[in-house]
Amino acid sequence: MSHLKRLSAPEFWPTSTRGYTWTFSPSPGPHKKDECIPLAIIVRDILKLAETGKEAKRIIKAREILVDGKVRTDPRYPVGILDVVTIPKLEKSYRVIPFKRGLKLIEIDKEEANKKVLKIVGKRSVKGNKFQLNMNDGKNILVNENKFKTNASLLVELPNLKILDYAEMDINNTVLITSGQNSGKIGRIIEVLEGKFNVKPKIVCEIENKKTEVLKEHAIVIGKEEPWIKVSE
């Protein structure tokens, strides 16, 4: 389905309900509908590069928008958390970050436009004594060593996915909260709680000088003592 009723769209999509019944529906991909923003909505309604959906489509089809360093020509392409949107003609780049009500974009420096943090959500061994790391945004990275752990994060170079740094979900490392009341906030891990039976694994974080328990699945490690990248305004 290429269109979605505007009233059914997530609240954080900045689309007006006046005069229009339908809006863009995100293409199938690694992000759920309420965890992404269709590229055309970013172009038209957030970055204001177009006044209509037709104009937004034309800009995207003209190969003028990059996501994570690669040209994307699908107006419905789902742009999700920590993805980097670049407009080469304007020499501007933006990163998608979480906040209490969903997702939003922040402008980032040119030096950061080729960097992204990816969370390892799974891994498996493959032919040639290599290991495939499955990342939270659907990307896969092949590595030679079996040292990378699930729930850890990689700082990578875009678009070639060269690994620049690695940090586990461990004490003193820095995390970005991606869901719940603290979504969008940055914390420091002070304790790791392993899951038992039907209890999901959690971390205890210091967020704004308060101790808060967060599910591991609702956090992404974004650095060690300091964040690797800009994730707040």
PDB file of C-alpha atoms in Angstrom:
ATOM      1  CA  MET A   1       0.000   0.000   0.000  1.00  0.00           C
ATOM      2  CA  SER A   2       1.654   3.250  -1.169  1.00  0.00           C
ATOM      3  CA  HIS A   3      -0.605   5.636   0.726  1.00  0.00           C
ATOM      4  CA  LEU A   4      -1.806   5.941   4.283  1.00  0.00           C
ATOM      5  CA  LYS A   5      -4.711   7.908   5.724  1.00  0.00           C
ATOM      6  CA  ARG A   6      -3.282  11.035   7.338  1.00  0.00           C
ATOM      7  CA  LEU A   7      -5.294  10.506  10.499  1.00  0.00           C
ATOM      8  CA  SER A   8      -3.662   7.083  10.858  1.00  0.00           C
ATOM      9  CA  ALA A   9      -0.105   8.439  10.511  1.00  0.00           C
ATOM     10  CA  PRO A  10       2.136   8.659  13.616  1.00  0.00           C
ATOM     11  CA  GLU A  11       1.697  11.964  15.459  1.00  0.00           C
ATOM     12  CA  PHE A  12       5.344  12.936  14.995  1.00  0.00           C
ATOM     13  CA  TRP A  13       4.959  13.043  11.203  1.00  0.00           C
ATOM     14  CA  PRO A  14       4.456  16.776  10.582  1.00  0.00           C
ATOM     15  CA  THR A  15       1.654  16.385   8.034  1.00  0.00           C
ATOM     16  CA  SER A  16      -1.380  18.638   7.972  1.00  0.00           C
ATOM     17  CA  THR A  17      -4.793  16.989   8.051  1.00  0.00           C
ATOM     18  CA  ARG A  18      -6.451  19.896   6.243  1.00  0.00           C
ATOM     19  CA  GLY A  19      -7.623  19.291   2.707  1.00  0.00           C
ATOM     20  CA  TYR A  20      -5.840  15.970   2.280  1.00  0.00           C
ATOM     21  CA  THR A  21      -7.029  12.471   3.133  1.00  0.00           C
ATOM     22  CA  TRP A  22      -3.891  10.513   2.258  1.00  0.00           C
ATOM     23  CA  THR A  23      -0.164  10.730   2.905  1.00  0.00           C
ATOM     24  CA  PHE A  24       2.881   8.598   2.058  1.00  0.00           C
ATOM     25  CA  SER A  25       3.101   5.139   3.590  1.00  0.00           C
ATOM     26  CA  PRO A  26       6.639   3.865   4.293  1.00  0.00           C
ATOM     27  CA  SER A  27       7.968   1.078   2.111  1.00  0.00           C
ATOM     28  CA  PRO A  28       8.580  -2.301   3.775  1.00  0.00           C
ATOM     29  CA  GLY A  29      11.946  -2.400   5.490  1.00  0.00           C
ATOM     30  CA  PRO A  30      13.737  -2.797   8.827  1.00  0.00           C
ATOM     31  CA  HIS A  31      11.728  -0.028  10.511  1.00  0.00           C
ATOM     32  CA  LYS A  32       8.136  -0.285  11.733  1.00  0.00           C
ATOM     33  CA  LYS A  33       5.666   2.388  10.587  1.00  0.00           C
ATOM     34  CA  ASP A  34       5.809   4.166  13.939  1.00  0.00           C
ATOM     35  CA  GLU A  35       9.632   4.002  14.004  1.00  0.00           C
ATOM     36  CA  CYS A  36      10.395   5.749  10.721  1.00  0.00           C
ATOM     37  CA  ILE A  37       9.489   8.687   8.489  1.00  0.00           C
ATOM     38  CA  PRO A  38       8.928   8.287   4.719  1.00  0.00           C
ATOM     39  CA  LEU A  39      11.598  10.171   2.763  1.00  0.00           C
ATOM     40  CA  ALA A  40       9.031  12.293   0.887  1.00  0.00           C
ATOM     41  CA  ILE A  41       7.627  13.611   4.187  1.00  0.00           C
ATOM     42  CA  ILE A  42      11.141  14.583   5.270  1.00  0.00           C
ATOM     43  CA  VAL A  43      11.723  16.419   1.994  1.00  0.00           C
ATOM     44  CA  ARG A  44       8.352  18.179   1.906  1.00  0.00           C
ATOM     45  CA  ASP A  45       7.174  18.669   5.484  1.00  0.00           C
ATOM     46  CA  ILE A  46      10.331  18.690   7.616  1.00  0.00           C
ATOM     47  CA  LEU A  47      13.058  20.181   5.430  1.00  0.00           C
ATOM     48  CA  LYS A  48      10.558  22.240   3.377  1.00  0.00           C
ATOM     49  CA  LEU A  49      12.372  21.515   0.109  1.00  0.00           C
ATOM     50  CA  ALA A  50       9.051  21.053  -1.710  1.00  0.00           C
ATOM     51  CA  GLU A  51       5.521  22.370  -1.396  1.00  0.00           C
ATOM     52  CA  THR A  52       3.698  19.313  -2.701  1.00  0.00           C
ATOM     53  CA  GLY A  53       4.112  15.557  -2.714  1.00  0.00           C
ATOM     54  CA  LYS A  54       4.648  15.686  -6.466  1.00  0.00           C
ATOM     55  CA  GLU A  55       7.555  18.110  -6.079  1.00  0.00           C
ATOM     56  CA  ALA A  56       9.054  15.983  -3.298  1.00  0.00           C
ATOM     57  CA  LYS A  57       8.883  12.915  -5.537  1.00  0.00           C
ATOM     58  CA  ARG A  58      10.605  14.804  -8.352  1.00  0.00           C
ATOM     59  CA  ILE A  59      13.488  15.875  -6.082  1.00  0.00           C
ATOM     60  CA  ILE A  60      13.945  12.334  -4.788  1.00  0.00           C
ATOM     61  CA  LYS A  61      13.685  10.746  -8.247  1.00  0.00           C
ATOM     62  CA  ALA A  62      16.325  13.234  -9.457  1.00  0.00           C
ATOM     63  CA  ARG A  63      18.798  11.503  -7.094  1.00  0.00           C
ATOM     64  CA  GLU A  64      19.298  14.615  -4.971  1.00  0.00           C
ATOM     65  CA  ILE A  65      18.818  12.986  -1.564  1.00  0.00           C
ATOM     66  CA  LEU A  66      21.208  10.588   0.170  1.00  0.00           C
ATOM     67  CA  VAL A  67      20.417   8.385   3.160  1.00  0.00           C
ATOM     68  CA  ASP A  68      23.457   6.950   4.936  1.00  0.00           C
ATOM     69  CA  GLY A  69      25.625   8.093   2.048  1.00  0.00           C
ATOM     70  CA  LYS A  70      23.619   6.330  -0.661  1.00  0.00           C
ATOM     71  CA  VAL A  71      21.192   7.791  -3.184  1.00  0.00           C
ATOM     72  CA  ARG A  72      17.582   6.844  -2.453  1.00  0.00           C
ATOM     73  CA  THR A  73      14.977   7.275  -5.186  1.00  0.00           C
ATOM     74  CA  ASP A  74      11.966   5.760  -3.408  1.00  0.00           C
ATOM     75  CA  PRO A  75       9.754   8.566  -1.992  1.00  0.00           C
ATOM     76  CA  ARG A  76       8.426   6.055   0.538  1.00  0.00           C
ATOM     77  CA  TYR A  77      11.885   4.950   1.699  1.00  0.00           C
ATOM     78  CA  PRO A  78      11.682   4.470   5.518  1.00  0.00           C
ATOM     79  CA  VAL A  79      14.171   6.715   7.325  1.00  0.00           C
ATOM     80  CA  GLY A  80      14.736   5.584  10.902  1.00  0.00           C
ATOM     81  CA  ILE A  81      16.694   6.206  14.056  1.00  0.00           C
ATOM     82  CA  LEU A  82      20.236   7.591  13.624  1.00  0.00           C
ATOM     83  CA  ASP A  83      19.951   7.512   9.813  1.00  0.00           C
ATOM     84  CA  VAL A  84      21.775  10.383   8.107  1.00  0.00           C
ATOM     85  CA  VAL A  85      19.971  12.399   5.419  1.00  0.00           C
ATOM     86  CA  THR A  86      22.205  14.489   3.137  1.00  0.00           C
ATOM     87  CA  ILE A  87      21.366  17.050   0.438  1.00  0.00           C
ATOM     88  CA  PRO A  88      24.630  17.506  -1.508  1.00  0.00           C
ATOM     89  CA  LYS A  89      23.431  20.566  -3.450  1.00  0.00           C
ATOM     90  CA  LEU A  90      22.767  22.440  -0.214  1.00  0.00           C
ATOM     91  CA  GLU A  91      25.785  20.959   1.586  1.00  0.00           C
ATOM     92  CA  LYS A  92      23.539  20.060   4.511  1.00  0.00           C
ATOM     93  CA  SER A  93      23.136  16.863   6.520  1.00  0.00           C
ATOM     94  CA  TYR A  94      20.687  15.775   9.200  1.00  0.00           C
ATOM     95  CA  ARG A  95      20.478  12.910  11.675  1.00  0.00           C
ATOM     96  CA  VAL A  96      17.246  11.253  12.825  1.00  0.00           C
ATOM     97  CA  ILE A  97      17.043  11.107  16.608  1.00  0.00           C
ATOM     98  CA  PRO A  98      14.375   9.906  19.052  1.00  0.00           C
ATOM     99  CA  PHE A  99      12.415  12.186  21.346  1.00  0.00           C
ATOM    100  CA  LYS A 100       9.525  11.685  23.748  1.00  0.00           C
ATOM    101  CA  ARG A 101       6.843  11.602  21.043  1.00  0.00           C
ATOM    102  CA  GLY A 102       8.733   9.845  18.237  1.00  0.00           C
ATOM    103  CA  LEU A 103      11.482  10.925  15.835  1.00  0.00           C
ATOM    104  CA  LYS A 104      12.866  14.224  14.609  1.00  0.00           C
ATOM    105  CA  LEU A 105      15.806  15.552  12.585  1.00  0.00           C
ATOM    106  CA  ILE A 106      18.750  17.618  13.784  1.00  0.00           C
ATOM    107  CA  GLU A 107      21.322  19.277  11.562  1.00  0.00           C
ATOM    108  CA  ILE A 108      24.865  17.925  11.841  1.00  0.00           C
ATOM    109  CA  ASP A 109      28.271  19.134  10.676  1.00  0.00           C
ATOM    110  CA  LYS A 110      29.808  17.965   7.428  1.00  0.00           C
ATOM    111  CA  GLU A 111      32.435  16.032   9.408  1.00  0.00           C
ATOM    112  CA  GLU A 112      29.701  13.892  10.984  1.00  0.00           C
ATOM    113  CA  ALA A 113      27.725  13.231   7.808  1.00  0.00           C
ATOM    114  CA  ASN A 114      29.795  10.128   7.059  1.00  0.00           C
ATOM    115  CA  LYS A 115      29.478   8.589  10.522  1.00  0.00           C
ATOM    116  CA  LYS A 116      26.732   6.476  12.032  1.00  0.00           C
ATOM    117  CA  VAL A 117      26.197   4.365  15.137  1.00  0.00           C
ATOM    118  CA  LEU A 118      24.724   0.910  14.563  1.00  0.00           C
ATOM    119  CA  LYS A 119      23.468  -1.487  17.227  1.00  0.00           C
ATOM    120  CA  ILE A 120      24.206  -5.201  16.851  1.00  0.00           C
ATOM    121  CA  VAL A 121      20.888  -7.056  17.173  1.00  0.00           C
ATOM    122  CA  GLY A 122      22.134 -10.484  16.065  1.00  0.00           C
ATOM    123  CA  LYS A 123      25.074 -12.379  14.594  1.00  0.00           C
ATOM    124  CA  ARG A 124      25.855 -15.705  12.938  1.00  0.00           C
ATOM    125  CA  SER A 125      28.808 -17.566  11.467  1.00  0.00           C
ATOM    126  CA  VAL A 126      29.100 -17.762   7.676  1.00  0.00           C
ATOM    127  CA  LYS A 127      31.385 -19.393   5.143  1.00  0.00           C
ATOM    128  CA  GLY A 128      35.074 -18.568   5.189  1.00  0.00           C
ATOM    129  CA  ASN A 129      35.341 -18.428   8.982  1.00  0.00           C
ATOM    130  CA  LYS A 130      33.635 -15.056   9.019  1.00  0.00           C
ATOM    131  CA  PHE A 131      30.808 -13.666  11.102  1.00  0.00           C
ATOM    132  CA  GLN A 132      27.814 -11.667   9.946  1.00  0.00           C
ATOM    133  CA  LEU A 133      26.649  -8.897  12.255  1.00  0.00           C
ATOM    134  CA  ASN A 134      22.991  -7.971  11.878  1.00  0.00           C
ATOM    135  CA  MET A 135      22.389  -4.316  12.667  1.00  0.00           C
ATOM    136  CA  ASN A 136      19.314  -2.494  13.955  1.00  0.00           C
ATOM    137  CA  ASP A 137      18.705  -0.718  10.618  1.00  0.00           C
ATOM    138  CA  GLY A 138      18.768  -3.880   8.504  1.00  0.00           C
ATOM    139  CA  LYS A 139      22.385  -3.582   7.414  1.00  0.00           C
ATOM    140  CA  ASN A 140      24.746  -6.564   7.665  1.00  0.00           C
ATOM    141  CA  ILE A 141      28.488  -6.359   8.261  1.00  0.00           C
ATOM    142  CA  LEU A 142      30.985  -9.198   7.733  1.00  0.00           C
ATOM    143  CA  VAL A 143      33.872  -9.429  10.215  1.00  0.00           C
ATOM    144  CA  ASN A 144      36.774 -11.816  10.729  1.00  0.00           C
ATOM    145  CA  GLU A 145      36.731 -11.908  14.534  1.00  0.00           C
ATOM    146  CA  ASN A 146      34.100 -13.254  16.896  1.00  0.00           C
ATOM    147  CA  LYS A 147      34.625 -10.461  19.428  1.00  0.00           C
ATOM    148  CA  PHE A 148      31.517  -8.395  18.711  1.00  0.00           C
ATOM    149  CA  LYS A 149      28.600  -8.900  21.114  1.00  0.00           C
ATOM    150  CA  THR A 150      24.845  -8.535  20.669  1.00  0.00           C
ATOM    151  CA  ASN A 151      23.528  -5.194  22.033  1.00  0.00           C
ATOM    152  CA  ALA A 152      26.960  -3.606  21.524  1.00  0.00           C
ATOM    153  CA  SER A 153      27.399  -0.764  19.035  1.00  0.00           C
ATOM    154  CA  LEU A 154      29.682   0.067  16.156  1.00  0.00           C
ATOM    155  CA  LEU A 155      30.705   3.496  14.973  1.00  0.00           C
ATOM    156  CA  VAL A 156      30.981   3.107  11.203  1.00  0.00           C
ATOM    157  CA  GLU A 157      32.007   5.166   8.233  1.00  0.00           C
ATOM    158  CA  LEU A 158      29.346   5.774   5.589  1.00  0.00           C
ATOM    159  CA  PRO A 159      28.609   4.440   3.101  1.00  0.00           C
ATOM    160  CA  ASN A 160      31.266   1.684   3.150  1.00  0.00           C
ATOM    161  CA  LEU A 161      30.480   0.583   6.759  1.00  0.00           C
ATOM    162  CA  LYS A 162      34.142   0.557   7.776  1.00  0.00           C
ATOM    163  CA  ILE A 163      34.275   0.009  11.547  1.00  0.00           C
ATOM    164  CA  LEU A 164      35.812   3.011  13.336  1.00  0.00           C
ATOM    165  CA  ASP A 165      35.072   2.099  16.963  1.00  0.00           C
ATOM    166  CA  TYR A 166      33.249  -0.435  19.116  1.00  0.00           C
ATOM    167  CA  ALA A 167      31.586  -0.260  22.529  1.00  0.00           C
ATOM    168  CA  GLU A 168      29.647  -2.839  24.503  1.00  0.00           C
ATOM    169  CA  MET A 169      26.556  -2.264  26.617  1.00  0.00           C
ATOM    170  CA  ASP A 170      28.680  -2.141  29.735  1.00  0.00           C
ATOM    171  CA  ILE A 171      29.285  -0.024  32.827  1.00  0.00           C
ATOM    172  CA  ASN A 172      30.372   3.615  32.250  1.00  0.00           C
ATOM    173  CA  ASN A 173      29.515   3.586  28.562  1.00  0.00           C
ATOM    174  CA  THR A 174      27.107   6.153  27.137  1.00  0.00           C
ATOM    175  CA  VAL A 175      23.663   5.216  25.838  1.00  0.00           C
ATOM    176  CA  LEU A 176      20.858   6.908  23.955  1.00  0.00           C
ATOM    177  CA  ILE A 177      17.363   5.953  25.121  1.00  0.00           C
ATOM    178  CA  THR A 178      15.170   5.157  22.124  1.00  0.00           C
ATOM    179  CA  SER A 179      11.756   4.470  23.634  1.00  0.00           C
ATOM    180  CA  GLY A 180       9.547   5.337  26.611  1.00  0.00           C
ATOM    181  CA  GLN A 181       9.392   8.360  28.912  1.00  0.00           C
ATOM    182  CA  ASN A 182      13.132   8.995  28.590  1.00  0.00           C
ATOM    183  CA  SER A 183      13.278   8.630  24.821  1.00  0.00           C
ATOM    184  CA  GLY A 184      15.926  10.899  23.351  1.00  0.00           C
ATOM    185  CA  LYS A 185      17.838  11.310  26.601  1.00  0.00           C
ATOM    186  CA  ILE A 186      21.482  10.380  27.080  1.00  0.00           C
ATOM    187  CA  GLY A 187      22.574   8.258  30.036  1.00  0.00           C
ATOM    188  CA  ARG A 188      25.590   6.540  31.558  1.00  0.00           C
ATOM    189  CA  ILE A 189      25.367   2.842  32.373  1.00  0.00           C
ATOM    190  CA  ILE A 190      25.953   2.097  36.069  1.00  0.00           C
ATOM    191  CA  GLU A 191      24.686  -1.499  36.203  1.00  0.00           C
ATOM    192  CA  VAL A 192      23.790  -4.309  33.795  1.00  0.00           C
ATOM    193  CA  LEU A 193      20.927  -6.641  34.742  1.00  0.00           C
ATOM    194  CA  GLU A 194      20.745  -9.927  32.886  1.00  0.00           C
ATOM    195  CA  GLY A 195      17.320 -11.340  32.011  1.00  0.00           C
ATOM    196  CA  LYS A 196      15.767 -14.294  33.813  1.00  0.00           C
ATOM    197  CA  PHE A 197      12.949 -16.498  32.511  1.00  0.00           C
ATOM    198  CA  ASN A 198      10.297 -14.007  31.339  1.00  0.00           C
ATOM    199  CA  VAL A 199      12.185 -10.938  32.602  1.00  0.00           C
ATOM    200  CA  LYS A 200      13.937  -9.045  29.824  1.00  0.00           C
ATOM    201  CA  PRO A 201      17.542  -7.866  30.298  1.00  0.00           C
ATOM    202  CA  LYS A 202      17.889  -4.288  31.503  1.00  0.00           C
ATOM    203  CA  ILE A 203      20.476  -1.663  32.286  1.00  0.00           C
ATOM    204  CA  VAL A 204      20.489   0.856  35.103  1.00  0.00           C
ATOM    205  CA  CYS A 205      21.448   4.296  33.822  1.00  0.00           C
ATOM    206  CA  GLU A 206      22.222   7.639  35.343  1.00  0.00           C
ATOM    207  CA  ILE A 207      20.019  10.055  33.401  1.00  0.00           C
ATOM    208  CA  GLU A 208      19.947  13.688  34.470  1.00  0.00           C
ATOM    209  CA  ASN A 209      21.405  12.707  37.863  1.00  0.00           C
ATOM    210  CA  LYS A 210      18.715  10.074  38.476  1.00  0.00           C
ATOM    211  CA  LYS A 211      18.938   6.281  38.396  1.00  0.00           C
ATOM    212  CA  THR A 212      16.615   4.773  35.797  1.00  0.00           C
ATOM    213  CA  GLU A 213      16.057   1.173  34.671  1.00  0.00           C
ATOM    214  CA  VAL A 214      15.807   0.739  30.903  1.00  0.00           C
ATOM    215  CA  LEU A 215      15.275  -2.368  28.789  1.00  0.00           C
ATOM    216  CA  LYS A 216      18.368  -3.169  26.736  1.00  0.00           C
ATOM    217  CA  GLU A 217      16.208  -3.188  23.626  1.00  0.00           C
ATOM    218  CA  HIS A 218      15.259   0.444  24.329  1.00  0.00           C
ATOM    219  CA  ALA A 219      18.827   1.751  24.408  1.00  0.00           C
ATOM    220  CA  ILE A 220      21.730   2.147  21.996  1.00  0.00           C
ATOM    221  CA  VAL A 221      25.338   2.553  23.103  1.00  0.00           C
ATOM    222  CA  ILE A 222      26.599   5.732  21.426  1.00  0.00           C
ATOM    223  CA  GLY A 223      30.082   5.953  22.872  1.00  0.00           C
ATOM    224  CA  LYS A 224      32.285   5.392  25.871  1.00  0.00           C
ATOM    225  CA  GLU A 225      32.932   8.356  28.180  1.00  0.00           C
ATOM    226  CA  GLU A 226      31.437  10.718  25.596  1.00  0.00           C
ATOM    227  CA  PRO A 227      29.055  10.249  22.640  1.00  0.00           C
ATOM    228  CA  TRP A 228      30.767   9.499  19.338  1.00  0.00           C
ATOM    229  CA  ILE A 229      28.230  11.582  17.430  1.00  0.00           C
ATOM    230  CA  LYS A 230      25.781  14.439  17.945  1.00  0.00           C
ATOM    231  CA  VAL A 231      22.393  13.093  19.072  1.00  0.00           C
ATOM    232  CA  SER A 232      20.745  16.156  20.606  1.00  0.00           C
ATOM    233  CA  GLU A 233      19.972  19.713  19.623  1.00  0.00           C
TER     234      GLU A 233
END
